[in-house]
Amino acid sequence: MRVEEAQKKLLQKYVSIDNIDKVFPEDISKQTYLDGQLYNLLLLVHRAIVKDLKPDHPFLQQQLHGIFADTPLRNLIFNDEANNEELYKNVKPYESLVPKHTMDFLIEAFEVLNTKKNSSLKD
C-alpha cells in the first residue's frame, strides 16, 4: 500500500471523504500544486530554523496561514482537542519522514496557528 493510501484511510475517521479527495487529488496538476505547497512549507520551516526564528514569529505565522489558506489542507487543522490527540498518535509513524527538529518546529508552529485560528473564531 502506498503511503498516500494509508494516510487517506487514517484520515477518514477525522475528515470527510470530499476533503480527503481534495488533499490527495487524482488530477496530476492539482497534486503537483499541493506537492509544491508542501515543498514551500518545508523550505519555510528550514529557513526559519536557519534564521533562528521562533515558531510564533509573525512572519512565519503569516506565511503558514497563506500556505494553508490556498489549499484544501486548511481543512485538516482541527478544533477538537481529543481528536487532535488521537490523530497525533496515529500520525506519529509518519514523523520519521521529516527530521526531528523540523517536525518539532512544525508541531509548535501549527499549535500557534491553530490557537490563533480558534481565538479569531471566538472574537
Short mmCIF file of N, CA and C in Angstrom, two decimals:
data_model
loop_
_atom_site.label_atom_id
_atom_site.label_comp_id
_atom_site.label_asym_id
_atom_site.label_seq_id
_atom_site.Cartn_x
_atom_site.Cartn_y
_atom_site.Cartn_z
N MET A 1 0.84 -1.18 0.00
CA MET A 1 0.00 0.00 0.00
C MET A 1 0.89 1.25 0.00
N ARG A 2 0.57 2.17 -0.86
CA ARG A 2 1.33 3.42 -0.91
C ARG A 2 1.06 4.23 0.35
N VAL A 3 1.97 5.11 0.69
CA VAL A 3 1.83 5.94 1.88
C VAL A 3 0.55 6.77 1.79
N GLU A 4 0.24 7.30 0.60
CA GLU A 4 -0.96 8.12 0.43
C GLU A 4 -2.23 7.33 0.78
N GLU A 5 -2.27 6.08 0.38
CA GLU A 5 -3.45 5.26 0.67
C GLU A 5 -3.60 5.04 2.18
N ALA A 6 -2.50 4.80 2.85
CA ALA A 6 -2.55 4.62 4.30
C ALA A 6 -2.98 5.92 4.99
N GLN A 7 -2.49 7.05 4.50
CA GLN A 7 -2.87 8.33 5.07
C GLN A 7 -4.36 8.61 4.84
N LYS A 8 -4.86 8.30 3.65
CA LYS A 8 -6.28 8.50 3.36
C LYS A 8 -7.14 7.68 4.34
N LYS A 9 -6.75 6.45 4.51
CA LYS A 9 -7.51 5.56 5.40
C LYS A 9 -7.50 6.10 6.84
N LEU A 10 -6.35 6.56 7.28
CA LEU A 10 -6.22 7.12 8.62
C LEU A 10 -7.11 8.36 8.79
N LEU A 11 -7.11 9.24 7.81
CA LEU A 11 -7.85 10.50 7.91
C LEU A 11 -9.37 10.33 7.83
N GLN A 12 -9.85 9.21 7.29
CA GLN A 12 -11.28 9.01 7.13
C GLN A 12 -12.06 9.13 8.43
N LYS A 13 -11.42 8.84 9.53
CA LYS A 13 -12.09 8.94 10.83
C LYS A 13 -12.29 10.40 11.25
N TYR A 14 -11.48 11.30 10.71
CA TYR A 14 -11.45 12.69 11.18
C TYR A 14 -11.94 13.70 10.14
N VAL A 15 -11.91 13.34 8.87
CA VAL A 15 -12.17 14.28 7.79
C VAL A 15 -13.10 13.63 6.78
N SER A 16 -13.95 14.45 6.15
CA SER A 16 -14.86 13.91 5.14
C SER A 16 -14.08 13.39 3.92
N ILE A 17 -14.68 12.45 3.23
CA ILE A 17 -14.06 11.88 2.03
C ILE A 17 -13.82 12.97 0.99
N ASP A 18 -14.73 13.94 0.89
CA ASP A 18 -14.55 15.04 -0.05
C ASP A 18 -13.27 15.80 0.24
N ASN A 19 -13.01 16.10 1.52
CA ASN A 19 -11.78 16.81 1.88
C ASN A 19 -10.55 15.95 1.64
N ILE A 20 -10.66 14.68 1.91
CA ILE A 20 -9.52 13.77 1.66
C ILE A 20 -9.20 13.74 0.18
N ASP A 21 -10.24 13.68 -0.65
CA ASP A 21 -10.02 13.66 -2.10
C ASP A 21 -9.39 14.97 -2.59
N LYS A 22 -9.67 16.08 -1.90
CA LYS A 22 -9.05 17.36 -2.27
C LYS A 22 -7.58 17.40 -1.87
N VAL A 23 -7.26 16.75 -0.76
CA VAL A 23 -5.88 16.73 -0.29
C VAL A 23 -5.04 15.73 -1.09
N PHE A 24 -5.67 14.66 -1.55
CA PHE A 24 -4.99 13.64 -2.36
C PHE A 24 -5.71 13.52 -3.71
N PRO A 25 -5.62 14.55 -4.55
CA PRO A 25 -6.37 14.52 -5.81
C PRO A 25 -5.79 13.54 -6.81
N GLU A 26 -6.67 13.02 -7.65
CA GLU A 26 -6.24 12.14 -8.74
C GLU A 26 -5.62 12.96 -9.88
N ASP A 27 -6.08 14.19 -10.05
CA ASP A 27 -5.59 15.09 -11.10
C ASP A 27 -4.13 15.44 -10.82
N ILE A 28 -3.24 15.11 -11.74
CA ILE A 28 -1.80 15.30 -11.53
C ILE A 28 -1.44 16.77 -11.39
N SER A 29 -2.13 17.67 -12.07
CA SER A 29 -1.80 19.09 -11.95
C SER A 29 -2.15 19.60 -10.55
N LYS A 30 -3.26 19.12 -10.00
CA LYS A 30 -3.64 19.51 -8.63
C LYS A 30 -2.66 18.91 -7.62
N GLN A 31 -2.25 17.66 -7.85
CA GLN A 31 -1.30 17.04 -6.94
C GLN A 31 0.06 17.73 -7.01
N THR A 32 0.44 18.15 -8.22
CA THR A 32 1.71 18.88 -8.38
C THR A 32 1.66 20.19 -7.62
N TYR A 33 0.52 20.88 -7.67
CA TYR A 33 0.37 22.13 -6.91
C TYR A 33 0.52 21.87 -5.41
N LEU A 34 -0.15 20.84 -4.89
CA LEU A 34 -0.06 20.52 -3.47
C LEU A 34 1.35 20.09 -3.09
N ASP A 35 2.01 19.35 -3.95
CA ASP A 35 3.41 18.97 -3.70
C ASP A 35 4.28 20.22 -3.59
N GLY A 36 4.00 21.20 -4.46
CA GLY A 36 4.74 22.46 -4.40
C GLY A 36 4.49 23.20 -3.09
N GLN A 37 3.26 23.17 -2.61
CA GLN A 37 2.94 23.82 -1.34
C GLN A 37 3.65 23.11 -0.19
N LEU A 38 3.71 21.80 -0.24
CA LEU A 38 4.45 21.05 0.79
C LEU A 38 5.93 21.42 0.75
N TYR A 39 6.49 21.51 -0.45
CA TYR A 39 7.88 21.93 -0.59
C TYR A 39 8.06 23.33 0.01
N ASN A 40 7.14 24.26 -0.31
CA ASN A 40 7.21 25.61 0.24
C ASN A 40 7.15 25.61 1.76
N LEU A 41 6.33 24.74 2.31
CA LEU A 41 6.21 24.62 3.77
C LEU A 41 7.53 24.16 4.38
N LEU A 42 8.10 23.12 3.82
CA LEU A 42 9.37 22.60 4.35
C LEU A 42 10.51 23.61 4.18
N LEU A 43 10.52 24.31 3.05
CA LEU A 43 11.53 25.34 2.82
C LEU A 43 11.35 26.49 3.81
N LEU A 44 10.12 26.89 4.04
CA LEU A 44 9.83 27.95 5.01
C LEU A 44 10.34 27.57 6.40
N VAL A 45 10.06 26.36 6.82
CA VAL A 45 10.50 25.90 8.14
C VAL A 45 12.02 25.83 8.20
N HIS A 46 12.63 25.30 7.16
CA HIS A 46 14.09 25.22 7.12
C HIS A 46 14.70 26.62 7.27
N ARG A 47 14.20 27.56 6.48
CA ARG A 47 14.74 28.93 6.54
C ARG A 47 14.50 29.56 7.91
N ALA A 48 13.34 29.31 8.50
CA ALA A 48 13.05 29.86 9.83
C ALA A 48 14.02 29.31 10.86
N ILE A 49 14.31 28.02 10.79
CA ILE A 49 15.25 27.40 11.73
C ILE A 49 16.64 27.97 11.53
N VAL A 50 17.08 28.10 10.28
CA VAL A 50 18.42 28.63 9.98
C VAL A 50 18.54 30.08 10.47
N LYS A 51 17.46 30.85 10.32
CA LYS A 51 17.47 32.26 10.74
C LYS A 51 17.15 32.43 12.22
N ASP A 52 16.98 31.31 12.91
CA ASP A 52 16.69 31.30 14.34
C ASP A 52 15.39 32.02 14.70
N LEU A 53 14.39 31.90 13.81
CA LEU A 53 13.06 32.43 14.12
C LEU A 53 12.34 31.43 15.01
N LYS A 54 11.48 31.91 15.84
CA LYS A 54 10.67 31.05 16.71
C LYS A 54 9.38 30.67 15.97
N PRO A 55 8.76 29.55 16.35
CA PRO A 55 7.54 29.11 15.67
C PRO A 55 6.39 30.13 15.73
N ASP A 56 6.41 31.03 16.71
CA ASP A 56 5.35 32.02 16.81
C ASP A 56 5.69 33.35 16.14
N HIS A 57 6.84 33.40 15.43
CA HIS A 57 7.25 34.64 14.77
C HIS A 57 6.15 35.08 13.79
N PRO A 58 5.77 36.36 13.80
CA PRO A 58 4.68 36.85 12.95
C PRO A 58 4.88 36.55 11.45
N PHE A 59 6.10 36.70 10.95
CA PHE A 59 6.34 36.41 9.53
C PHE A 59 6.05 34.95 9.23
N LEU A 60 6.55 34.08 10.07
CA LEU A 60 6.35 32.64 9.87
C LEU A 60 4.86 32.30 9.94
N GLN A 61 4.17 32.84 10.92
CA GLN A 61 2.74 32.55 11.07
C GLN A 61 1.94 33.07 9.87
N GLN A 62 2.33 34.23 9.36
CA GLN A 62 1.66 34.79 8.18
C GLN A 62 1.87 33.88 6.97
N GLN A 63 3.09 33.39 6.80
CA GLN A 63 3.39 32.51 5.68
C GLN A 63 2.65 31.17 5.81
N LEU A 64 2.61 30.61 7.02
CA LEU A 64 1.86 29.37 7.24
C LEU A 64 0.39 29.57 6.91
N HIS A 65 -0.15 30.66 7.39
CA HIS A 65 -1.56 30.96 7.11
C HIS A 65 -1.79 31.03 5.60
N GLY A 66 -0.88 31.69 4.87
CA GLY A 66 -1.01 31.80 3.43
C GLY A 66 -0.95 30.46 2.72
N ILE A 67 -0.03 29.62 3.14
CA ILE A 67 0.10 28.29 2.53
C ILE A 67 -1.19 27.50 2.74
N PHE A 68 -1.72 27.55 3.93
CA PHE A 68 -2.90 26.75 4.22
C PHE A 68 -4.19 27.37 3.72
N ALA A 69 -4.23 28.69 3.59
CA ALA A 69 -5.44 29.34 3.10
C ALA A 69 -5.68 29.01 1.63
N ASP A 70 -4.61 28.74 0.89
CA ASP A 70 -4.73 28.49 -0.55
C ASP A 70 -4.81 27.02 -0.92
N THR A 71 -4.96 26.14 0.06
CA THR A 71 -5.01 24.72 -0.23
C THR A 71 -6.11 24.05 0.59
N PRO A 72 -6.53 22.87 0.16
CA PRO A 72 -7.51 22.13 0.96
C PRO A 72 -6.93 21.65 2.29
N LEU A 73 -5.63 21.83 2.49
CA LEU A 73 -5.01 21.41 3.75
C LEU A 73 -5.58 22.20 4.93
N ARG A 74 -6.16 23.37 4.67
CA ARG A 74 -6.74 24.17 5.75
C ARG A 74 -7.83 23.39 6.48
N ASN A 75 -8.44 22.44 5.79
CA ASN A 75 -9.50 21.63 6.40
C ASN A 75 -8.95 20.56 7.33
N LEU A 76 -7.64 20.42 7.39
CA LEU A 76 -7.04 19.40 8.24
C LEU A 76 -6.52 19.97 9.55
N ILE A 77 -6.80 21.24 9.81
CA ILE A 77 -6.46 21.80 11.12
C ILE A 77 -7.73 21.67 11.95
N PHE A 78 -7.63 20.95 13.03
CA PHE A 78 -8.81 20.55 13.78
C PHE A 78 -9.00 21.40 15.04
N ASN A 79 -10.23 21.50 15.47
CA ASN A 79 -10.55 22.24 16.68
C ASN A 79 -10.87 21.32 17.85
N ASP A 80 -11.03 20.05 17.60
CA ASP A 80 -11.40 19.08 18.62
C ASP A 80 -10.13 18.51 19.26
N GLU A 81 -9.86 18.92 20.49
CA GLU A 81 -8.60 18.54 21.14
C GLU A 81 -8.47 17.02 21.32
N ALA A 82 -9.55 16.34 21.65
CA ALA A 82 -9.48 14.88 21.82
C ALA A 82 -9.13 14.20 20.50
N ASN A 83 -9.78 14.64 19.41
CA ASN A 83 -9.44 14.08 18.10
C ASN A 83 -8.02 14.42 17.71
N ASN A 84 -7.57 15.62 18.05
CA ASN A 84 -6.19 16.00 17.74
C ASN A 84 -5.21 15.05 18.40
N GLU A 85 -5.43 14.74 19.67
CA GLU A 85 -4.52 13.84 20.38
C GLU A 85 -4.53 12.45 19.77
N GLU A 86 -5.71 11.95 19.46
CA GLU A 86 -5.82 10.62 18.86
C GLU A 86 -5.16 10.60 17.48
N LEU A 87 -5.45 11.63 16.68
CA LEU A 87 -4.85 11.71 15.35
C LEU A 87 -3.34 11.81 15.46
N TYR A 88 -2.85 12.61 16.39
CA TYR A 88 -1.40 12.76 16.56
C TYR A 88 -0.75 11.41 16.85
N LYS A 89 -1.36 10.61 17.70
CA LYS A 89 -0.81 9.29 17.99
C LYS A 89 -0.76 8.41 16.74
N ASN A 90 -1.81 8.52 15.91
CA ASN A 90 -1.87 7.71 14.69
C ASN A 90 -0.93 8.20 13.60
N VAL A 91 -0.62 9.48 13.61
CA VAL A 91 0.26 10.06 12.60
C VAL A 91 1.73 9.93 12.99
N LYS A 92 1.99 9.65 14.24
CA LYS A 92 3.35 9.58 14.77
C LYS A 92 4.32 8.80 13.87
N PRO A 93 3.94 7.64 13.32
CA PRO A 93 4.90 6.90 12.47
C PRO A 93 5.36 7.69 11.24
N TYR A 94 4.54 8.61 10.75
CA TYR A 94 4.90 9.38 9.56
C TYR A 94 5.92 10.47 9.87
N GLU A 95 6.11 10.77 11.15
CA GLU A 95 7.08 11.79 11.53
C GLU A 95 8.49 11.43 11.09
N SER A 96 8.76 10.16 10.96
CA SER A 96 10.11 9.74 10.58
C SER A 96 10.46 10.18 9.16
N LEU A 97 9.49 10.65 8.39
CA LEU A 97 9.75 11.13 7.04
C LEU A 97 10.38 12.52 7.04
N VAL A 98 10.35 13.19 8.20
CA VAL A 98 10.88 14.55 8.33
C VAL A 98 11.85 14.56 9.51
N PRO A 99 12.98 15.29 9.40
CA PRO A 99 13.92 15.34 10.53
C PRO A 99 13.23 15.81 11.81
N LYS A 100 13.67 15.27 12.95
CA LYS A 100 13.03 15.53 14.24
C LYS A 100 12.94 17.03 14.55
N HIS A 101 14.04 17.78 14.37
CA HIS A 101 14.00 19.20 14.71
C HIS A 101 12.99 19.95 13.82
N THR A 102 12.85 19.52 12.58
CA THR A 102 11.87 20.14 11.67
C THR A 102 10.46 19.81 12.13
N MET A 103 10.23 18.56 12.49
CA MET A 103 8.90 18.14 12.94
C MET A 103 8.53 18.84 14.24
N ASP A 104 9.46 18.94 15.17
CA ASP A 104 9.19 19.64 16.43
C ASP A 104 8.81 21.10 16.17
N PHE A 105 9.54 21.74 15.28
CA PHE A 105 9.27 23.13 14.93
C PHE A 105 7.88 23.26 14.29
N LEU A 106 7.58 22.36 13.35
CA LEU A 106 6.27 22.37 12.68
C LEU A 106 5.13 22.19 13.67
N ILE A 107 5.28 21.25 14.57
CA ILE A 107 4.23 20.99 15.56
C ILE A 107 3.97 22.24 16.38
N GLU A 108 5.02 22.88 16.85
CA GLU A 108 4.85 24.10 17.65
C GLU A 108 4.24 25.23 16.82
N ALA A 109 4.70 25.38 15.58
CA ALA A 109 4.17 26.44 14.72
C ALA A 109 2.69 26.21 14.41
N PHE A 110 2.30 24.95 14.19
CA PHE A 110 0.89 24.66 13.93
C PHE A 110 0.03 24.86 15.17
N GLU A 111 0.58 24.57 16.35
CA GLU A 111 -0.16 24.83 17.58
C GLU A 111 -0.44 26.33 17.71
N VAL A 112 0.53 27.16 17.40
CA VAL A 112 0.34 28.61 17.44
C VAL A 112 -0.70 29.02 16.40
N LEU A 113 -0.58 28.51 15.18
CA LEU A 113 -1.52 28.83 14.11
C LEU A 113 -2.94 28.43 14.49
N ASN A 114 -3.09 27.23 15.02
CA ASN A 114 -4.41 26.73 15.40
C ASN A 114 -4.99 27.54 16.56
N THR A 115 -4.14 27.93 17.51
CA THR A 115 -4.59 28.75 18.64
C THR A 115 -5.08 30.10 18.14
N LYS A 116 -4.33 30.70 17.21
CA LYS A 116 -4.74 31.98 16.64
C LYS A 116 -6.05 31.83 15.87
N LYS A 117 -6.18 30.74 15.13
CA LYS A 117 -7.40 30.50 14.35
C LYS A 117 -8.59 30.36 15.31
N ASN A 118 -8.42 29.59 16.36
CA ASN A 118 -9.51 29.39 17.33
C ASN A 118 -9.87 30.68 18.04
N SER A 119 -8.87 31.49 18.41
CA SER A 119 -9.17 32.74 19.11
C SER A 119 -9.85 33.74 18.19
N SER A 120 -9.52 33.72 16.90
CA SER A 120 -10.19 34.63 15.97
C SER A 120 -11.64 34.21 15.73
N LEU A 121 -11.92 32.93 15.87
CA LEU A 121 -13.30 32.46 15.72
C LEU A 121 -14.16 32.90 16.89
N LYS A 122 -13.54 33.07 18.07
CA LYS A 122 -14.28 33.47 19.28
C LYS A 122 -14.55 34.97 19.29
N ASP A 123 -13.72 35.76 18.58
CA ASP A 123 -13.88 37.22 18.55
C ASP A 123 -15.12 37.65 17.82
#
